[in-house]
Short mmCIF file of C-alpha atoms in Angstrom, two decimals:
data_model
loop_
_atom_site.label_atom_id
_atom_site.label_comp_id
_atom_site.label_asym_id
_atom_site.label_seq_id
_atom_site.Cartn_x
_atom_site.Cartn_y
_atom_site.Cartn_z
CA MET C 477 -263.26 40.46 -50.71
CA PHE C 478 -262.41 41.88 -54.09
CA ALA C 479 -261.19 44.99 -52.56
CA ILE C 480 -259.13 43.79 -49.68
CA ASP C 481 -257.61 42.15 -52.60
CA ILE C 482 -256.97 45.33 -55.02
CA ARG C 483 -255.93 47.20 -52.25
CA ALA C 484 -253.04 44.40 -51.42
CA ILE C 485 -252.11 44.53 -54.87
CA CYS C 486 -251.71 48.23 -55.03
CA VAL C 487 -249.58 48.13 -51.41
CA GLY C 488 -247.30 45.19 -53.41
CA ILE C 489 -246.55 47.25 -56.37
CA SER C 490 -245.72 50.67 -54.38
CA ALA C 491 -243.47 48.46 -52.21
CA ALA C 492 -241.82 47.09 -55.19
CA ILE C 493 -241.57 50.57 -56.88
CA LEU C 494 -240.14 51.79 -53.79
CA ILE C 495 -237.59 49.03 -53.85
CA LEU C 496 -236.62 50.21 -57.30
CA LEU C 497 -236.24 53.64 -56.61
CA LEU C 498 -234.29 53.25 -53.46
CA PHE C 499 -231.96 50.77 -55.53
CA GLY C 500 -231.52 53.19 -58.05
CA ALA C 501 -230.80 55.86 -55.95
CA VAL C 502 -227.65 53.86 -54.89
CA PHE C 503 -224.19 53.21 -56.30
CA THR C 504 -220.89 51.89 -55.57
CA VAL C 505 -217.56 53.07 -56.90
CA ASP C 506 -214.36 50.92 -56.81
CA GLN C 507 -211.05 52.03 -56.08
CA THR C 508 -209.63 51.60 -59.48
CA GLU C 509 -212.29 53.85 -61.20
CA ARG C 510 -214.39 57.02 -60.77
CA ALA C 511 -217.78 58.03 -61.55
CA VAL C 512 -219.23 60.87 -63.46
CA VAL C 513 -222.89 61.69 -62.27
CA LEU C 514 -225.22 63.19 -65.00
CA ASP C 515 -228.26 65.07 -64.55
CA LEU C 516 -231.30 64.36 -67.60
CA GLY C 517 -227.49 64.44 -69.76
CA ALA C 518 -226.14 67.07 -67.68
CA PHE C 519 -222.42 66.64 -66.09
CA SER C 520 -223.57 67.13 -62.53
CA ARG C 521 -220.72 65.81 -60.60
CA VAL C 522 -217.40 63.26 -60.11
CA ALA C 523 -218.37 60.85 -57.71
CA GLN C 524 -215.08 59.19 -55.43
CA PRO C 525 -214.83 55.57 -54.47
CA GLY C 526 -217.29 54.12 -52.24
CA LEU C 527 -221.20 54.26 -51.95
CA SER C 528 -223.21 57.10 -53.41
CA PHE C 529 -226.57 58.22 -54.07
CA LYS C 530 -228.16 59.93 -57.03
CA SER C 531 -231.93 60.48 -58.31
CA PRO C 532 -233.67 57.75 -59.39
CA LEU C 533 -234.83 58.24 -62.66
CA LEU C 534 -233.37 61.08 -63.04
CA ASP C 535 -229.60 60.84 -63.02
CA THR C 536 -227.66 58.69 -64.92
CA VAL C 537 -223.80 57.26 -64.03
CA VAL C 538 -220.79 56.59 -66.04
CA LYS C 539 -217.66 54.46 -64.82
CA ILE C 540 -214.32 55.62 -65.81
CA SER C 541 -211.53 53.75 -65.52
CA ILE C 542 -208.65 55.36 -63.79
CA GLN C 543 -205.72 52.15 -63.67
CA THR C 544 -202.77 51.88 -66.15
CA GLN C 545 -203.38 51.04 -69.20
CA THR C 546 -201.36 49.80 -72.28
CA PHE C 547 -202.13 50.63 -75.63
CA GLN C 548 -200.56 49.48 -78.90
CA TRP C 549 -199.63 51.52 -82.53
CA GLY C 550 -198.48 48.69 -84.69
CA GLU C 551 -196.73 48.40 -88.02
CA MET C 552 -196.02 52.12 -88.47
CA THR C 553 -194.79 52.71 -91.99
CA THR C 554 -191.75 55.12 -91.66
CA TYR C 555 -188.34 56.19 -93.17
CA SER C 556 -184.99 56.77 -91.77
CA ALA C 557 -182.21 59.19 -92.26
CA ASP C 558 -181.11 57.31 -94.94
CA GLN C 559 -184.61 56.15 -96.63
CA GLN C 560 -184.62 52.90 -95.28
CA ALA C 561 -188.16 51.88 -94.34
CA ALA C 562 -189.17 50.08 -91.32
CA ASP C 563 -192.12 49.26 -89.45
CA LEU C 564 -192.34 50.38 -86.02
CA ARG C 565 -194.80 48.90 -83.47
CA ILE C 566 -194.74 51.62 -80.53
CA SER C 567 -196.93 50.64 -76.99
CA ILE C 568 -198.07 53.34 -74.14
CA THR C 569 -198.86 52.88 -70.74
CA LEU C 570 -201.18 55.51 -69.35
CA HIS C 571 -203.59 56.36 -66.67
CA VAL C 572 -206.45 59.11 -66.36
CA ASP C 573 -205.59 61.62 -64.59
CA PRO C 574 -208.13 61.30 -61.25
CA VAL C 575 -208.77 65.21 -60.97
CA ARG C 576 -209.89 65.70 -64.39
CA VAL C 577 -212.10 62.72 -64.70
CA ALA C 578 -214.58 64.98 -65.35
CA GLU C 579 -212.61 66.53 -68.71
CA VAL C 580 -212.32 62.88 -70.10
CA TYR C 581 -215.95 62.53 -70.05
CA GLU C 582 -217.00 66.47 -71.32
CA ARG C 583 -214.60 66.33 -74.38
CA PHE C 584 -214.02 62.36 -75.34
CA GLY C 585 -216.69 60.64 -74.06
CA ASP C 586 -214.18 57.97 -72.63
CA LEU C 587 -210.84 57.03 -72.63
CA GLU C 588 -210.81 54.76 -75.58
CA ASN C 589 -212.59 57.81 -77.75
CA LEU C 590 -209.59 59.87 -75.89
CA VAL C 591 -206.62 57.80 -77.38
CA ASN C 592 -208.38 57.34 -81.04
CA ARG C 593 -209.11 60.98 -81.18
CA LEU C 594 -205.87 62.83 -79.40
CA ILE C 595 -203.30 60.29 -78.63
CA ASP C 596 -203.27 58.15 -81.84
CA PRO C 597 -202.18 61.10 -84.48
CA ILE C 598 -199.67 62.34 -82.00
CA VAL C 599 -198.01 59.42 -81.75
CA LYS C 600 -198.06 58.22 -85.26
CA GLN C 601 -196.84 61.85 -86.44
CA GLN C 602 -194.04 62.17 -83.53
CA SER C 603 -192.84 58.34 -84.25
CA LYS C 604 -192.19 58.83 -87.62
CA ILE C 605 -190.43 62.92 -87.38
CA VAL C 606 -188.24 61.22 -84.45
CA PHE C 607 -187.43 57.89 -86.55
CA GLY C 608 -186.46 60.19 -89.53
CA ARG C 609 -183.51 62.05 -87.52
CA TYR C 610 -181.94 58.76 -87.29
CA THR C 611 -179.78 56.68 -89.80
CA ALA C 612 -181.36 52.93 -90.08
CA VAL C 613 -177.57 51.59 -88.52
CA ARG C 614 -177.96 54.29 -85.55
CA ALA C 615 -181.79 53.25 -84.96
CA ILE C 616 -180.82 49.52 -84.32
CA GLN C 617 -177.75 50.57 -82.40
CA GLU C 618 -179.02 53.16 -80.07
CA ARG C 619 -182.36 52.06 -79.67
CA ALA C 620 -182.80 53.06 -76.07
CA MET C 621 -182.21 56.82 -77.02
CA LEU C 622 -184.53 56.51 -79.93
CA ASN C 623 -187.37 55.35 -77.54
CA ALA C 624 -186.00 57.89 -75.09
CA ASP C 625 -186.75 60.59 -78.14
CA ILE C 626 -189.73 59.22 -79.14
CA GLY C 627 -191.03 59.50 -75.78
CA GLU C 628 -190.40 63.13 -74.68
CA ALA C 629 -191.35 64.29 -78.14
CA ILE C 630 -195.04 62.68 -77.46
CA ASN C 631 -194.93 63.88 -73.87
CA ALA C 632 -193.63 67.60 -75.53
CA VAL C 633 -196.69 67.51 -77.67
CA LEU C 634 -199.43 66.36 -75.50
CA ALA C 635 -198.04 68.11 -72.45
CA ASP C 636 -201.49 69.63 -70.83
CA GLU C 637 -203.40 68.84 -73.97
CA THR C 638 -204.68 65.74 -72.53
CA PRO C 639 -206.08 64.86 -68.80
CA VAL C 640 -204.07 61.64 -69.11
CA VAL C 641 -200.27 60.91 -67.44
CA ILE C 642 -198.68 59.12 -69.82
CA GLU C 643 -196.00 56.90 -68.10
CA SER C 644 -194.12 55.03 -70.57
CA VAL C 645 -193.25 54.80 -74.56
CA GLN C 646 -191.72 51.71 -75.37
CA ILE C 647 -190.70 50.74 -78.79
CA GLU C 648 -191.31 47.27 -79.14
CA ASN C 649 -190.31 46.37 -82.56
CA ILE C 650 -187.76 47.87 -85.58
CA GLN C 651 -189.02 45.61 -88.71
CA PHE C 652 -186.43 46.60 -91.55
CA SER C 653 -187.12 45.14 -94.82
CA LYS C 654 -185.36 41.73 -95.88
CA ALA C 655 -182.92 43.38 -98.11
CA TYR C 656 -181.53 45.84 -95.58
CA GLU C 657 -181.58 42.98 -93.17
CA GLN C 658 -179.51 41.12 -95.29
CA SER C 659 -177.20 43.86 -95.90
CA VAL C 660 -176.74 44.27 -92.47
CA GLU C 661 -175.87 40.56 -91.92
CA GLN C 662 -173.41 40.88 -94.83
CA ARG C 663 -171.68 43.94 -93.34
CA MET C 664 -171.75 42.33 -90.03
CA MET C 665 -169.73 39.22 -91.16
CA ALA C 666 -168.00 41.37 -93.00
CA GLU C 667 -166.62 43.09 -89.72
CA VAL C 668 -166.23 39.86 -88.09
CA GLU C 669 -163.83 38.92 -90.69
CA VAL C 670 -162.09 42.21 -90.54
CA LEU C 671 -161.74 41.77 -86.58
CA LYS C 672 -160.69 38.17 -87.16
CA LEU C 673 -157.92 39.05 -89.49
CA ARG C 674 -156.68 42.23 -86.71
CA GLN C 675 -156.90 39.74 -84.44
CA ASN C 676 -154.35 36.89 -85.83
CA ALA C 677 -152.14 39.80 -87.24
CA GLU C 678 -151.68 41.15 -83.92
CA ARG C 679 -151.25 37.17 -82.45
CA GLU C 680 -148.79 36.80 -85.15
CA LYS C 681 -146.78 39.72 -84.85
CA VAL C 682 -146.72 38.69 -80.93
CA GLN C 683 -145.18 35.50 -81.60
CA ALA C 684 -142.97 37.21 -83.85
CA GLN C 685 -142.04 39.20 -81.58
CA ILE C 686 -141.63 36.41 -78.94
CA VAL C 687 -139.16 34.92 -81.80
CA VAL C 688 -137.40 37.66 -81.72
CA THR C 689 -136.97 38.19 -78.33
CA GLN C 690 -136.04 34.71 -77.85
CA ALA C 691 -133.20 34.65 -80.39
CA GLU C 692 -131.79 38.02 -78.88
CA ALA C 693 -131.67 36.30 -75.26
CA LYS C 694 -129.96 33.38 -76.66
CA ALA C 695 -127.57 35.45 -79.06
CA SER C 696 -126.75 37.30 -75.78
CA ALA C 697 -125.90 34.04 -74.01
CA ILE C 698 -123.36 32.89 -76.52
CA ARG C 699 -121.91 36.12 -76.56
CA VAL C 700 -121.54 36.01 -73.18
CA GLN C 701 -120.06 32.38 -73.09
CA ALA C 702 -117.95 33.36 -75.71
CA GLN C 703 -116.61 36.46 -73.77
CA ALA C 704 -116.07 34.09 -70.86
CA GLU C 705 -114.24 32.11 -72.90
CA ALA C 706 -112.20 34.42 -74.21
CA ALA C 707 -111.29 35.58 -71.35
CA ALA C 708 -110.29 32.05 -70.21
CA ILE C 709 -108.25 31.72 -73.23
CA ARG C 710 -106.56 35.20 -72.33
CA LEU C 711 -105.75 33.93 -68.94
CA ARG C 712 -104.21 30.70 -69.68
CA GLY C 713 -102.14 32.43 -72.38
CA GLN C 714 -100.86 35.01 -69.89
CA ALA C 715 -100.68 32.04 -67.36
CA GLU C 716 -98.38 29.92 -69.43
CA ALA C 717 -96.24 33.16 -70.73
CA GLU C 718 -95.62 33.93 -67.26
CA ALA C 719 -94.44 30.29 -66.42
CA ILE C 720 -92.67 30.23 -70.11
CA LYS C 721 -90.96 33.87 -68.88
CA ALA C 722 -89.80 32.21 -65.39
CA ARG C 723 -88.48 29.04 -66.80
CA GLY C 724 -86.68 31.21 -69.00
CA ALA C 725 -85.56 33.38 -66.28
CA ALA C 726 -84.45 30.02 -63.98
CA LEU C 727 -82.25 28.82 -66.86
CA ARG C 728 -80.62 32.02 -66.74
CA ASP C 729 -79.65 32.47 -63.51
CA ASN C 730 -78.86 28.38 -63.46
CA PRO C 731 -77.20 26.55 -66.52
CA ASN C 732 -77.28 23.06 -64.94
CA LEU C 733 -80.74 23.43 -63.73
CA PRO C 734 -81.57 20.90 -67.09
CA VAL C 735 -79.22 18.42 -65.73
CA LEU C 736 -80.59 18.59 -62.37
CA VAL C 737 -84.41 18.49 -63.27
CA GLN C 738 -82.97 15.09 -65.49
CA ALA C 739 -81.08 13.91 -62.60
CA GLU C 740 -84.53 14.24 -60.75
CA ARG C 741 -86.60 12.44 -63.13
CA TRP C 742 -84.45 9.50 -63.94
CA ASP C 743 -85.33 5.97 -62.23
CA GLY C 744 -82.17 4.62 -61.77
CA LYS C 745 -82.00 2.17 -64.69
CA LEU C 746 -78.92 2.69 -67.16
CA PRO C 747 -79.71 2.00 -70.93
CA LEU C 748 -79.70 -1.46 -71.98
CA THR C 749 -77.60 -0.44 -75.13
CA MET C 750 -75.19 2.06 -76.14
CA LEU C 751 -73.26 3.21 -79.13
CA PRO C 752 -69.79 3.45 -78.96
CA GLY C 753 -68.31 6.57 -77.25
CA ALA C 754 -71.99 7.65 -76.07
CA VAL C 755 -71.89 9.08 -72.38
CA VAL C 756 -74.19 7.03 -69.98
CA PRO C 757 -77.03 9.51 -68.72
CA MET C 758 -76.56 11.27 -65.32
CA LEU C 759 -72.68 9.78 -64.86
CA ASN C 760 -70.96 12.70 -66.90
CA LEU C 761 -68.04 12.27 -64.69
CA ASN C 762 -65.98 15.14 -66.17
CA GLY C 763 -68.70 17.83 -64.71
CA GLY C 764 -69.82 18.73 -67.62
CA ARG C 765 -66.41 19.69 -69.38
#
């Protein structure tokens, strides 16, 4: 009975060990990572996504993510071309090149170590160099160009040096000293005030032009009216002169015309009082003799 129990225990232990060995020989790799298989500590191969096998007790597996990750560098003190101190905060988005996973492990062990040893000094160096080519004002006004220049400089240095792909470089913030920010604010306020004065001057200039135009239009209207009135007076004078000339000619040709006109205008009534020897109007019987 005792011998049977020992045999059963041995069988159970053997089965357990076999199961552990079988499970230890199988591993899975996610789509977002790659697995470096080490044989007694030496690089053996890179396992692709899916189900993979390894030698139990002999092989070890180190998984390295190939997902996009973002790393930040904050408060990097640097100086602009006009010697203005600034703290830069930069972020870099990158991922491990899937075909260079073995290189990541062999050279750096993992991605974090790669970033600290290789990318970190290059980011700090190139950011300061590029920022030093910009004045403080230009760095603010042309931030997009500054961002692009820093990204190009970092990529140019890294190039084939690193088994990662730089997706983007982004300037998160540029922090100047309080004194400089106040001077910029004061300068901007002064520029706004100058712009306001220019706008007021332009508005007054336009208003003055409007007044001049209105005055010229009014003067033109008065001049036209005066010319019209003068022409009317001239025409009336000409008409009256012609009328006087015509009457003079008529009197010259018809001496008795005044008597005729007077007779035509007489209402037929005799005067109530007359001076001695006076002639009754319209009754000159002597015929004008």
